[in-house]
XYZ file of C-alpha atoms in Angstrom:
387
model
C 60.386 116.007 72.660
C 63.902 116.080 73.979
C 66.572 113.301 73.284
C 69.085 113.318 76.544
C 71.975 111.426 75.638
C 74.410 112.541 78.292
C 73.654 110.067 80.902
C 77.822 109.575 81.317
C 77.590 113.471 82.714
C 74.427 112.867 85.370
C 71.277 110.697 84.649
C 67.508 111.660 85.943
C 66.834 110.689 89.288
C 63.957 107.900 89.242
C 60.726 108.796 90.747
C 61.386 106.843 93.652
C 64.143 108.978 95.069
C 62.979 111.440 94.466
C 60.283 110.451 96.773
C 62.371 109.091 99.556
C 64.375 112.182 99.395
C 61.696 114.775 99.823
C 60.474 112.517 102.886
C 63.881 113.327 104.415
C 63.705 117.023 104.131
C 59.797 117.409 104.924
C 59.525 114.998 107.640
C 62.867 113.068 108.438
C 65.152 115.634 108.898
C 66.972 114.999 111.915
C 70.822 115.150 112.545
C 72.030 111.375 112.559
C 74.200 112.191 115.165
C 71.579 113.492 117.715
C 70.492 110.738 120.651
C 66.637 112.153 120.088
C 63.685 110.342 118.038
C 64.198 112.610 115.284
C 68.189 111.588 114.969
C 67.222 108.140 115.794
C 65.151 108.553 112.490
C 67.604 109.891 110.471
C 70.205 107.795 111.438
C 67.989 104.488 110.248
C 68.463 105.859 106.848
C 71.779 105.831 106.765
C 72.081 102.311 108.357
C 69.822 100.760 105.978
C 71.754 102.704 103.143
C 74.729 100.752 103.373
C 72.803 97.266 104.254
C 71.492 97.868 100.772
C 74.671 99.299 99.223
C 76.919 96.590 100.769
C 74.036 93.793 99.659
C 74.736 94.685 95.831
C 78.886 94.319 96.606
C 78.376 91.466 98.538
C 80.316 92.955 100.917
C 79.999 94.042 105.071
C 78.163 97.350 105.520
C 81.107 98.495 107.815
C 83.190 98.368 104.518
C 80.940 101.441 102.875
C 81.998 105.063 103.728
C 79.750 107.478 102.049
C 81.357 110.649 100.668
C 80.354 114.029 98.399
C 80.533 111.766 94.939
C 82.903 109.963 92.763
C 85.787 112.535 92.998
C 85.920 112.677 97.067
C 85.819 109.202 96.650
C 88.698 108.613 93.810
C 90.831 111.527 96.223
C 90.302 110.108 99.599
C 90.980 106.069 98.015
C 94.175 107.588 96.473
C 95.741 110.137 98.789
C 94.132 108.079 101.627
C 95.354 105.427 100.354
C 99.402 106.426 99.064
C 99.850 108.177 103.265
C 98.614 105.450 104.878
C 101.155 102.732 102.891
C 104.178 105.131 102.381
C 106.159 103.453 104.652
C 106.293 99.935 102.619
C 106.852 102.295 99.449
C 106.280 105.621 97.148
C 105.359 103.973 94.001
C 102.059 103.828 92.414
C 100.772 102.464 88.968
C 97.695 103.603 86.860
C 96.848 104.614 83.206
C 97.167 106.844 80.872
C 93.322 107.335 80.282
C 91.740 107.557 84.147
C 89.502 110.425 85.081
C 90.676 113.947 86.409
C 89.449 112.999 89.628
C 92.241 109.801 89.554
C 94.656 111.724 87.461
C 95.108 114.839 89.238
C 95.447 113.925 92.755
C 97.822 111.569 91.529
C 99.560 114.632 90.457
C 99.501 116.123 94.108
C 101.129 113.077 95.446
C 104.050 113.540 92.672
C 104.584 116.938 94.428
C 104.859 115.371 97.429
C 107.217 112.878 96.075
C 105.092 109.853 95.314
C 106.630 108.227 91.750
C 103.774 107.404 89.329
C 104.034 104.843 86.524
C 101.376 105.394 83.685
C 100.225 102.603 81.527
C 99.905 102.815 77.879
C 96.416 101.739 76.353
C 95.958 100.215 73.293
C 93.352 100.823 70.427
C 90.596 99.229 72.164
C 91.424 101.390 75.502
C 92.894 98.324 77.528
C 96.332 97.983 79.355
C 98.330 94.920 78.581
C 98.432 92.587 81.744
C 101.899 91.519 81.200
C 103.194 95.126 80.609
C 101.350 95.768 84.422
C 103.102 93.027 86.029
C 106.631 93.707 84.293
C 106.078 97.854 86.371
C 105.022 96.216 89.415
C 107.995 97.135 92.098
C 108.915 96.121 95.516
C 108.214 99.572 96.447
C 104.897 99.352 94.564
C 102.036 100.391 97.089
C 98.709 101.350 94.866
C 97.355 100.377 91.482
C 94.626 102.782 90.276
C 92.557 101.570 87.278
C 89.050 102.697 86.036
C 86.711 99.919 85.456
C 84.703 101.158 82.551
C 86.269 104.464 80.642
C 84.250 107.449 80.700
C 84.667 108.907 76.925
C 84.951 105.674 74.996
C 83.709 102.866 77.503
C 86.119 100.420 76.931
C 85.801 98.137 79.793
C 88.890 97.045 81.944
C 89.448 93.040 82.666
C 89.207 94.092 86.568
C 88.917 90.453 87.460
C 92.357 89.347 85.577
C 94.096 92.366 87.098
C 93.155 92.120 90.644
C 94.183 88.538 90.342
C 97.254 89.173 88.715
C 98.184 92.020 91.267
C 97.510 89.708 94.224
C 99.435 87.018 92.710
C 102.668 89.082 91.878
C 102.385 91.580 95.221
C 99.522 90.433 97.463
C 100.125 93.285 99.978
C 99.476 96.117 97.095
C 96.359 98.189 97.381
C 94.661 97.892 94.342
C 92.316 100.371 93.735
C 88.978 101.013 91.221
C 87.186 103.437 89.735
C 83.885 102.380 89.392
C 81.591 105.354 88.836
C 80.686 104.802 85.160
C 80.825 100.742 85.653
C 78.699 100.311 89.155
C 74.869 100.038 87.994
C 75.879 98.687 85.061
C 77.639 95.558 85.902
C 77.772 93.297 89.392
C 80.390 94.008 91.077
C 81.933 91.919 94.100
C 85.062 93.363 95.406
C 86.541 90.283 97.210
C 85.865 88.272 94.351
C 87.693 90.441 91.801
C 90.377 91.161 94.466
C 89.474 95.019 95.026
C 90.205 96.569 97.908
C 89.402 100.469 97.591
C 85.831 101.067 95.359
C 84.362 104.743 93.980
C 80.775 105.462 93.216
C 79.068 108.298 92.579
C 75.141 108.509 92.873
C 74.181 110.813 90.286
C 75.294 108.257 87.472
C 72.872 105.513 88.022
C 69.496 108.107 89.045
C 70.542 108.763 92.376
C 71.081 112.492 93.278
C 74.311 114.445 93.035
C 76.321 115.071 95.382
C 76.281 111.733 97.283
C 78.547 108.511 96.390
C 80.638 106.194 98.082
C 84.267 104.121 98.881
C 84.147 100.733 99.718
C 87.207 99.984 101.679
C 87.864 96.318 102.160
C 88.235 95.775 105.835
C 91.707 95.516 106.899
C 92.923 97.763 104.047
C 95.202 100.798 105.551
C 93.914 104.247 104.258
C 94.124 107.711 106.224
C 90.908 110.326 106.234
C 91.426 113.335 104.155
C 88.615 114.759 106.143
C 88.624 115.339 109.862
C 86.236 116.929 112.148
C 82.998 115.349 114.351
C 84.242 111.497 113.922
C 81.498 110.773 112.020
C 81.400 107.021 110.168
C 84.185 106.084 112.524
C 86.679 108.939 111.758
C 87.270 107.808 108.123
C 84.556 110.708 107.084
C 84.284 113.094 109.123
C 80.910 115.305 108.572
C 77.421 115.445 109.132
C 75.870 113.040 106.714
C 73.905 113.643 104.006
C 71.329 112.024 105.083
C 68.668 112.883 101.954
C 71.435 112.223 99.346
C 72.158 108.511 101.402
C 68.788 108.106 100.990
C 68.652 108.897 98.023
C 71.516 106.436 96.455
C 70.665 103.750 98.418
C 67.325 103.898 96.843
C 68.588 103.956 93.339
C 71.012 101.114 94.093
C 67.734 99.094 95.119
C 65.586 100.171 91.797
C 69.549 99.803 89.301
C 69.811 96.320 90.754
C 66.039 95.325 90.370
C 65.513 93.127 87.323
C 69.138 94.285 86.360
C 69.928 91.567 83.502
C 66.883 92.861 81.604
C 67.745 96.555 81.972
C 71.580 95.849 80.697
C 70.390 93.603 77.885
C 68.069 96.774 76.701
C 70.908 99.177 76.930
C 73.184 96.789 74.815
C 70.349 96.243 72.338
C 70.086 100.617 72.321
C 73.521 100.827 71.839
C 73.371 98.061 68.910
C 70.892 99.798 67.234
C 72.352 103.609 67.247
C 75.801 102.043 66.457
C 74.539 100.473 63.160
C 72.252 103.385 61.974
C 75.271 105.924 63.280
C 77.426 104.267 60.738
C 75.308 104.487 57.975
C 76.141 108.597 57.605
C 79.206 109.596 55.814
C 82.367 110.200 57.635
C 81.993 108.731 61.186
C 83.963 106.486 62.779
C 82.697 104.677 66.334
C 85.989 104.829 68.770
C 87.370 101.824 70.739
C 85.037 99.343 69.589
C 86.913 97.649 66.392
C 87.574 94.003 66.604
C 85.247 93.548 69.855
C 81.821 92.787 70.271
C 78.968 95.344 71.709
C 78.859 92.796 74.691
C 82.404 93.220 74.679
C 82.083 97.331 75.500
C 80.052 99.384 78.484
C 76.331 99.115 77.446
C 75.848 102.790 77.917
C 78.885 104.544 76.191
C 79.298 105.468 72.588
C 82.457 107.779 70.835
C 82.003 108.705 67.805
C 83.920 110.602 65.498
C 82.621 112.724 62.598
C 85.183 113.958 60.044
C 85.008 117.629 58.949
C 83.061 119.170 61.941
C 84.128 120.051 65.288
C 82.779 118.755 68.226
C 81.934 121.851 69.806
C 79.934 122.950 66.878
C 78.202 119.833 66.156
C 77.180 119.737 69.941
C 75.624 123.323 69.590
C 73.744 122.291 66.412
C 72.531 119.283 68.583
C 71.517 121.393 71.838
C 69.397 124.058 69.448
C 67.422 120.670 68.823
C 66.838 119.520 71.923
C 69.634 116.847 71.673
C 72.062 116.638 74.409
C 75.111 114.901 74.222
C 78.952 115.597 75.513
C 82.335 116.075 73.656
C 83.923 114.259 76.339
C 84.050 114.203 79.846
C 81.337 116.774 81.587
C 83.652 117.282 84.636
C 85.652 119.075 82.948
C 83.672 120.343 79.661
C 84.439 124.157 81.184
C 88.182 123.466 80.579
C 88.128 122.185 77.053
C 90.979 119.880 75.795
C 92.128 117.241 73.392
C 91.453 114.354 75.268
C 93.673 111.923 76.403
C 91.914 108.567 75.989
C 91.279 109.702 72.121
C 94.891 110.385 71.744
C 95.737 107.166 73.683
C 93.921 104.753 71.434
C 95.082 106.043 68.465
C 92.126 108.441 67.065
C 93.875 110.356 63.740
C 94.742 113.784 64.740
C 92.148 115.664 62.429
C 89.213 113.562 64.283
C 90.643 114.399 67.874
C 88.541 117.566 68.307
C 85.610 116.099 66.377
C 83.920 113.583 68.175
C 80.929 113.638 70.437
C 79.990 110.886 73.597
C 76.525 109.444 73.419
C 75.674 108.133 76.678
C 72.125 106.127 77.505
C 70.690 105.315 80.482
C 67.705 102.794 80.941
C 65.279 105.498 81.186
C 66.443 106.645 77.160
C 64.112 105.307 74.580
C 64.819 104.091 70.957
C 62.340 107.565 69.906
C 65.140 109.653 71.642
C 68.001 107.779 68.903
C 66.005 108.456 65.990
C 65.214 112.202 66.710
C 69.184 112.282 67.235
C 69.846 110.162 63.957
C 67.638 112.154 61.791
C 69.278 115.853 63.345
C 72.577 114.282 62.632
C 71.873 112.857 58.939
C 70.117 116.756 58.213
C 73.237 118.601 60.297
C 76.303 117.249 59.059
C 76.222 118.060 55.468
C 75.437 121.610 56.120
C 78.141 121.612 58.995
C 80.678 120.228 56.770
C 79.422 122.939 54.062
C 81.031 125.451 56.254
C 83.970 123.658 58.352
C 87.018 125.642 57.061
C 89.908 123.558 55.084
């Protein structure tokens, strides 16, 4: 038996799309652009696709661009976003703990002589509202903030800070990464005041390599892509049409009976938190003073004094437990991370903690065969950690 805790990083694609996918390659495969039966075919796919995707927003499927994942869709919200505005302004606001796929093209438009404001975070991983409002400028043209974070899963009051943003500077562009939030919560962008969305497939058991930006109609934003016009200019590209299939049927299957799937992640979650604390020298990150409910239902940090991360992963992987030591996008570059650092984590725990992340596929047999590697692995670990 294997325990895959990891489902932050990429999740198993359900049987289902797997199913509709291999359709689309065997039998489907035309180019959605060609006038024949075949294109005609493939082109129904991605119609339907964003009928269903814009069905779970709420939202107009003419609002749904579909892209290569979450980090063409952060890049092309953000640097689409800042060119298309720049006239009204240079300034854009986000935090201190967003994804590399936020953070760094944010870093290409300082180059170009953008001005970035990052907010502080506080031990729980949230921004305060009134320390957002107090950097909001008239030159102030984006807002970038994650909805759920990736390592520690605090979850972001989106609906207080879209209306806050609206309410202060109506005609700022405020946009959300939702790639470790969509699947697990219900999102409606016009209700929560969101006018640029990312998704990526491959994090609620769609395939990789697909995702999507809503872009709320109206909203200014210039391709970063350009080529054969396709979905109306903004995305230029033959589209993938077996990865579109793909997603749109794992939106379908995340969405189905939803409020039973998220109330068996949070009662997953419960259950590894309390056993997790039971073993000497952890601490569970971002979670004091709050309630499970409170935190993303699939992400847990936890810290384990005396061992490092990398290690302690290793030991885990040798058992057929697989887990992250913080974000998989960019595991090949490791680093302290800056969400630990930004809530607060003590120094000597900042390179020894581990993200377990479930998925409603993971099973409560898959915690305890992790619980009982960890209660057998740490003493021995710590045995040898040099002091």
């Amino acid at each position: 038996m294997i325990a895959y805790l990891d489902n932050g990083a990429t999740t198993q694609p359900f049987a289902s799309v797997r199913e509709v996918m291999l359709k689309t390659l065997e039998e489907d495969f035309g180019n959605p652009s060609s006038l024949h039966t075949k294109g005609v075919e493939a082109e129904k796919y991605v119609k339907e696709a964003k009928e269903q995707i814009a069905k779970s927003l709420k939202a107009d499927p003419k609002e749904i661009v579909f892209t290569s994942g979450g980090t063409e869709s952060n890049n092309m919200a953000l640097i689409g976003g800042a060119l298309a505005n720049q006239r009204a302004g240079k300034h854009i606001i986000t935090t201190g703990i967003e994804h590399a796929s936020v953070h760094n093209p944010l870093i290409f438009l300082e180059a170009m002589g953008f001005e970035v404001t990052y907010l502080p975070v506080d031990a729980k991983g949230h921004i305060r509202l009134p320390e957002l409002l107090e950097t909001i400028r008239e030159d102030t043209i984006l807002v970038s903030i994650m909805y759920v974070n990736n390592e520690i899963g605090a979850v972001m009051d989106i609906e207080a800070i879209g209306k806050a943003i609206k309410e202060k500077k109506p005609d700022i562009v405020f946009h959300v990464d939702a790639i470790q939030a969509y699947g697990k919560y219900r999102i409606y962008p016009k209700r929560l005041n969101i006018d640029l969305l990312s998704v990526s497939g491959h994090k609620i058991h769609g395939p990789k390599g697909i995702g999507f930006l809503y872009i709320r109609d109206k909203v200014k934003i210039k391709p970063i892509i350009y080529g054969g016009e396709q979905q109306k200019g903004m995305r230029s590209g033959t589209e993938n049409v077996p990865g579109i299939a793909g997603l749109s049927q794992a939106v379908k299957e995340i969405y189905d009976n939803h409020e039973e799937k998220i109330k068996g992640l949070y009662e997953l979650k419960k259950y590894f938190i309390e056993e997790i604390e039971k073993l000497p020298g952890t601490t569970v990150n971002g979670i004091q003073g709050l309630s499970i409910e409170q935190t993303a239902p699939h992400i847990i940090s936890v810290s384990f004094e005396g061992v490092r991360s990398e290690v302690l992963l290793h030991a885990l992987a040798d058992k057929a437990i697989y887990v992250s030591s913080g974000s998989a996008c960019s595991s090949s570059h490791p680093a302290i991370s800056g969400t630990l650092r930004g809530i607060g984590v003590k120094k000597e725990l900042l390179d020894s903690t581990l993200r377990f992340s479930l998925s409603v596929l993971t099973t409560k047999e898959e915690l305890d065969l992790a619980l009982e590697a960890l209660e057998e692995l740490l003493p021995i670990l710590r045995r040898y950690t040099r002091h």
